[in-house]
Amino acid sequence: MIPYQPIAAPDAPLARRNPVAKVAAALVVSVALIATVDPVAPAVAIGFELAVVPLFGIRYSALARRAWPLLLSALGILCTLVLFAAERTGSLLWQAGPVAVTTGVLGTALGMALRVIAVALPGVLVFATTDPTDLTDALVQNVKAPPRFAIGALAAFRLVPLLALEWRMLSLARRARGIDAGRNPLTRLRLFGSTAFALLVGAIRRGTRLATAMDARGFDSGSPRTSARRQRFTAADAALVAGAAALAGGALAVSVALGTFRPLVG
């Protein structure tokens, strides 16, 4: 098993907060930003989120290494909406053949891309600063989640990095047997599907063994269980959730004040 370790300094002010409080704060920001499609509110939220990164004890370079798939996804959304949006409202900014970029299309695409970053970035910060075992303990003690569910989620989270290693081992084993796609894209696609299926089968088998082992250890007995480490929800944790709500409300307030607020529904 490949151990998962947080990348933050453990003594950072926000990194040592209760895991449930950090998850709740991330959910508050994410749910609030889903309510609007304008680019101003998520841009303000991203600015606040990047400003508090040092309080989580994370270097910006380490955060960039964790969040580059998120940035790539946002760029893909931006390009897709700019090129293929059905409605071309607003003033024409640039045109090349059938592709016409207008202010309406650009605003909508930019709002969607920024919203993806603003909604997902708090989650990246939470899981980059939280030990999975602490999160499991907090879910059981503070949220009263069923231990079977919480420990099962912990086991799955611990095994996620193992999937990348198994994928590499399967690829190397096939190459050693002379099964290599070379530069043929169709062969690459076929090998990708077969490797993914083998990885799925292995994951299901491992999950079945874990479930059997957990049942053998009494996780399905319904008996009360004790926790080795206490997770306390303090006033500072409540302040973190309140601060996240204030951040989300402030971002929406700036959007409304500037007249750019566009609700998702209505």
Coordinates of C-alpha atoms in Angstrom, one line a residue:
M1 CA 0.0 0.0 0.0
I2 CA 1.2 3.5 -0.8
P3 CA 0.7 5.8 2.2
Y4 CA -1.1 9.1 1.6
Q5 CA 0.4 12.0 3.5
P6 CA -0.8 15.7 3.6
I7 CA 1.6 18.2 2.1
A8 CA 0.9 21.0 4.5
A9 CA 2.8 22.1 7.6
P10 CA 1.0 20.4 10.5
D11 CA 1.3 23.5 12.7
A12 CA -0.3 25.9 10.2
P13 CA -3.3 27.8 11.7
L14 CA -5.9 26.3 9.3
A15 CA -4.2 23.0 8.7
R16 CA -4.7 21.9 12.3
R17 CA -8.4 22.6 12.3
N18 CA -11.0 19.8 12.7
P19 CA -11.3 17.9 9.4
V20 CA -15.1 18.1 9.6
A21 CA -14.9 21.9 9.9
K22 CA -12.6 22.1 6.8
V23 CA -14.9 19.9 4.8
A24 CA -17.9 22.0 5.9
A25 CA -16.2 25.2 5.0
A26 CA -15.3 23.9 1.5
L27 CA -19.0 22.7 1.0
V28 CA -20.3 26.1 2.0
V29 CA -18.1 28.0 -0.5
S30 CA -18.8 25.4 -3.2
V31 CA -22.6 25.4 -2.8
A32 CA -22.8 29.2 -2.7
L33 CA -20.8 29.7 -5.9
I34 CA -22.9 27.1 -7.8
A35 CA -25.8 29.6 -7.5
T36 CA -24.3 32.1 -10.0
V37 CA -22.9 31.8 -13.6
D38 CA -21.2 35.2 -13.8
P39 CA -17.4 35.5 -13.7
V40 CA -17.1 38.1 -10.9
A41 CA -18.2 36.0 -7.9
P42 CA -15.9 33.0 -8.6
A43 CA -13.0 35.4 -9.4
V44 CA -13.4 37.1 -6.1
A45 CA -13.7 33.8 -4.3
I46 CA -10.5 32.5 -6.0
G47 CA -8.7 35.6 -4.9
F48 CA -9.7 35.0 -1.3
E49 CA -8.9 31.2 -1.5
L50 CA -5.4 31.9 -2.9
A51 CA -4.8 34.5 -0.2
V52 CA -5.4 32.0 2.6
V53 CA -3.2 29.3 1.1
P54 CA -0.3 30.2 3.4
L55 CA -2.6 29.8 6.4
F56 CA -3.0 26.2 5.4
G57 CA 0.8 25.7 5.4
I58 CA 1.0 25.0 1.7
R59 CA 3.5 26.5 -0.7
Y60 CA 2.0 27.8 -4.0
S61 CA 4.3 25.5 -6.0
A62 CA 3.0 22.4 -4.1
L63 CA -0.6 23.6 -4.7
A64 CA 0.1 24.0 -8.4
R65 CA 1.4 20.5 -8.6
R66 CA -1.8 19.2 -7.0
A67 CA -4.2 21.4 -8.9
W68 CA -2.8 21.3 -12.4
P69 CA -5.6 18.8 -13.6
L70 CA -8.1 21.3 -12.3
L71 CA -6.5 24.2 -14.3
L72 CA -6.4 22.0 -17.4
S73 CA -10.1 21.1 -17.0
A74 CA -11.0 24.8 -16.6
L75 CA -9.0 25.7 -19.8
G76 CA -10.8 22.9 -21.7
I77 CA -14.2 24.2 -20.6
L78 CA -13.3 27.7 -21.6
C79 CA -12.1 26.7 -25.1
T80 CA -15.1 24.4 -25.6
L81 CA -17.7 27.0 -24.7
V82 CA -16.0 29.7 -26.7
L83 CA -15.8 27.6 -29.8
F84 CA -19.1 25.6 -29.7
A85 CA -21.6 27.7 -27.7
A86 CA -25.0 27.8 -29.4
E87 CA -25.9 31.4 -28.4
R88 CA -23.7 34.2 -29.6
T89 CA -25.0 37.2 -27.7
G90 CA -23.3 40.5 -27.2
S91 CA -20.8 42.4 -29.2
L92 CA -18.5 40.7 -31.7
L93 CA -14.9 40.6 -30.4
W94 CA -13.2 38.3 -32.9
Q95 CA -14.1 36.1 -35.8
A96 CA -12.3 33.5 -37.8
G97 CA -14.5 31.7 -40.4
P98 CA -17.4 30.1 -38.6
V99 CA -16.0 30.8 -35.1
A100 CA -17.3 34.1 -33.7
V101 CA -16.3 35.2 -30.2
T102 CA -18.7 37.6 -28.6
T103 CA -18.8 39.3 -25.2
G104 CA -21.7 37.1 -24.1
V105 CA -20.0 33.9 -25.0
L106 CA -16.7 35.0 -23.5
G107 CA -18.4 36.0 -20.3
T108 CA -20.3 32.7 -20.0
A109 CA -17.3 30.6 -20.7
L110 CA -15.1 32.6 -18.3
G111 CA -17.7 32.3 -15.6
M112 CA -17.9 28.6 -16.0
A113 CA -14.2 28.1 -16.0
L114 CA -13.6 30.3 -13.0
R115 CA -16.5 28.6 -11.2
V116 CA -15.0 25.2 -11.7
I117 CA -11.7 26.4 -10.1
A118 CA -13.5 28.3 -7.3
V119 CA -15.7 25.3 -6.4
A120 CA -12.9 22.7 -6.6
L121 CA -10.0 24.6 -5.1
P122 CA -11.3 24.4 -1.5
G123 CA -11.6 20.7 -1.8
V124 CA -8.0 20.5 -3.0
L125 CA -6.9 22.6 0.0
V126 CA -8.9 20.4 2.4
F127 CA -7.5 17.0 1.3
A128 CA -4.0 18.4 0.9
T129 CA -4.0 19.4 4.6
T130 CA -6.0 16.5 6.1
D131 CA -4.8 13.1 7.2
P132 CA -7.4 10.5 6.1
T133 CA -7.4 8.8 9.5
D134 CA -8.1 12.1 11.2
L135 CA -11.0 12.7 8.8
T136 CA -12.4 9.3 9.5
D137 CA -12.2 9.8 13.3
A138 CA -13.9 13.2 12.9
L139 CA -16.7 11.8 10.8
V140 CA -17.4 9.1 13.4
Q141 CA -17.1 11.3 16.5
N142 CA -18.5 14.7 15.3
V143 CA -20.9 13.8 12.5
K144 CA -21.8 10.4 14.0
A145 CA -21.2 8.6 10.7
P146 CA -21.5 4.8 10.8
P147 CA -18.0 3.4 11.6
R148 CA -18.4 0.8 8.8
F149 CA -19.0 3.5 6.2
A150 CA -16.2 5.8 7.6
I151 CA -13.6 3.0 7.8
G152 CA -14.5 1.7 4.4
A153 CA -14.1 5.2 2.9
L154 CA -10.7 5.4 4.6
A155 CA -9.6 2.1 3.2
A156 CA -10.7 3.2 -0.3
F157 CA -8.9 6.5 0.1
R158 CA -5.7 4.8 1.2
L159 CA -5.8 2.4 -1.8
V160 CA -6.4 5.1 -4.5
P161 CA -2.6 5.7 -5.0
L162 CA -2.2 2.0 -5.5
L163 CA -4.2 2.1 -8.7
A164 CA -1.6 4.2 -10.4
L165 CA 1.1 1.7 -9.4
E166 CA -1.0 -1.3 -10.6
W167 CA -1.7 0.5 -13.9
R168 CA 2.1 0.9 -14.5
M169 CA 2.7 -2.7 -13.5
L170 CA 0.1 -4.0 -15.9
S171 CA 1.5 -1.8 -18.7
L172 CA 5.0 -3.1 -18.1
A173 CA 3.9 -6.7 -17.9
R174 CA 2.1 -6.4 -21.3
R175 CA 5.2 -4.7 -22.8
A176 CA 7.4 -7.5 -21.5
R177 CA 5.1 -10.0 -23.3
G178 CA 5.5 -8.0 -26.5
I179 CA 2.1 -6.3 -26.4
D180 CA 2.8 -2.7 -27.2
A181 CA 0.7 -0.2 -29.1
G182 CA 3.6 1.7 -30.6
R183 CA 2.3 4.8 -32.4
N184 CA -1.0 3.2 -33.5
P185 CA -3.8 5.2 -31.8
L186 CA -6.4 2.4 -32.4
T187 CA -4.2 -0.1 -30.7
R188 CA -3.5 2.3 -27.9
L189 CA -7.3 2.7 -27.4
R190 CA -7.8 -1.0 -27.3
L191 CA -5.0 -1.6 -24.9
F192 CA -6.3 1.2 -22.7
G193 CA -9.7 -0.4 -22.5
S194 CA -8.3 -3.9 -21.6
T195 CA -5.9 -2.5 -19.0
A196 CA -8.7 -0.4 -17.4
F197 CA -10.9 -3.5 -17.3
A198 CA -8.1 -5.5 -15.6
L199 CA -7.6 -2.7 -13.1
L200 CA -11.4 -2.6 -12.4
V201 CA -11.5 -6.4 -11.8
G202 CA -8.5 -6.1 -9.4
A203 CA -10.1 -3.2 -7.5
I204 CA -13.4 -5.2 -7.1
R205 CA -11.5 -8.2 -5.8
R206 CA -9.6 -6.1 -3.3
G207 CA -12.8 -4.3 -2.2
T208 CA -14.5 -7.7 -1.6
R209 CA -11.6 -8.9 0.6
L210 CA -11.6 -5.6 2.6
A211 CA -15.4 -5.9 3.2
T212 CA -15.0 -9.5 4.4
A213 CA -12.1 -8.5 6.7
M214 CA -14.1 -5.6 8.1
D215 CA -17.1 -7.9 8.8
A216 CA -14.8 -10.4 10.5
R217 CA -13.6 -7.6 12.8
G218 CA -17.1 -6.8 13.9
F219 CA -17.9 -3.6 11.9
D220 CA -21.3 -5.0 11.0
S221 CA -22.2 -6.1 14.5
G222 CA -23.8 -2.8 15.6
S223 CA -21.8 -2.8 18.8
P224 CA -20.5 0.7 20.0
R225 CA -16.9 1.3 19.1
T226 CA -14.3 3.5 20.8
S227 CA -11.8 5.8 19.1
A228 CA -8.1 5.9 19.9
R229 CA -7.8 9.7 19.1
R230 CA -10.3 12.3 20.1
Q231 CA -11.4 14.9 17.5
R232 CA -12.9 18.0 19.2
F233 CA -14.9 20.6 17.3
T234 CA -13.9 23.9 19.0
A235 CA -14.9 27.5 18.6
A236 CA -12.0 28.0 16.2
D237 CA -13.5 25.3 13.9
A238 CA -16.9 27.0 14.0
A239 CA -15.1 30.3 13.1
L240 CA -13.6 28.6 10.1
V241 CA -17.0 27.6 8.8
A242 CA -18.4 31.1 9.6
G243 CA -15.5 32.6 7.7
A244 CA -16.2 30.4 4.7
A245 CA -19.8 31.5 4.7
A246 CA -18.7 35.2 4.9
L247 CA -16.3 34.6 2.0
A248 CA -19.0 33.1 -0.1
G249 CA -21.5 35.9 0.8
G250 CA -18.9 38.6 0.1
A251 CA -18.2 37.2 -3.3
L252 CA -21.9 37.1 -4.2
A253 CA -22.4 40.6 -2.7
V254 CA -19.6 42.0 -4.9
S255 CA -21.2 40.4 -8.0
V256 CA -24.6 41.9 -7.1
A257 CA -23.1 45.3 -6.4
L258 CA -21.3 45.4 -9.8
G259 CA -24.5 44.3 -11.5
T260 CA -23.0 41.1 -13.0
F261 CA -24.9 38.6 -10.8
R262 CA -26.7 36.0 -13.0
P263 CA -28.5 33.3 -11.0
L264 CA -28.2 29.7 -12.2
V265 CA -31.9 29.3 -12.1
G266 CA -34.2 32.1 -13.2

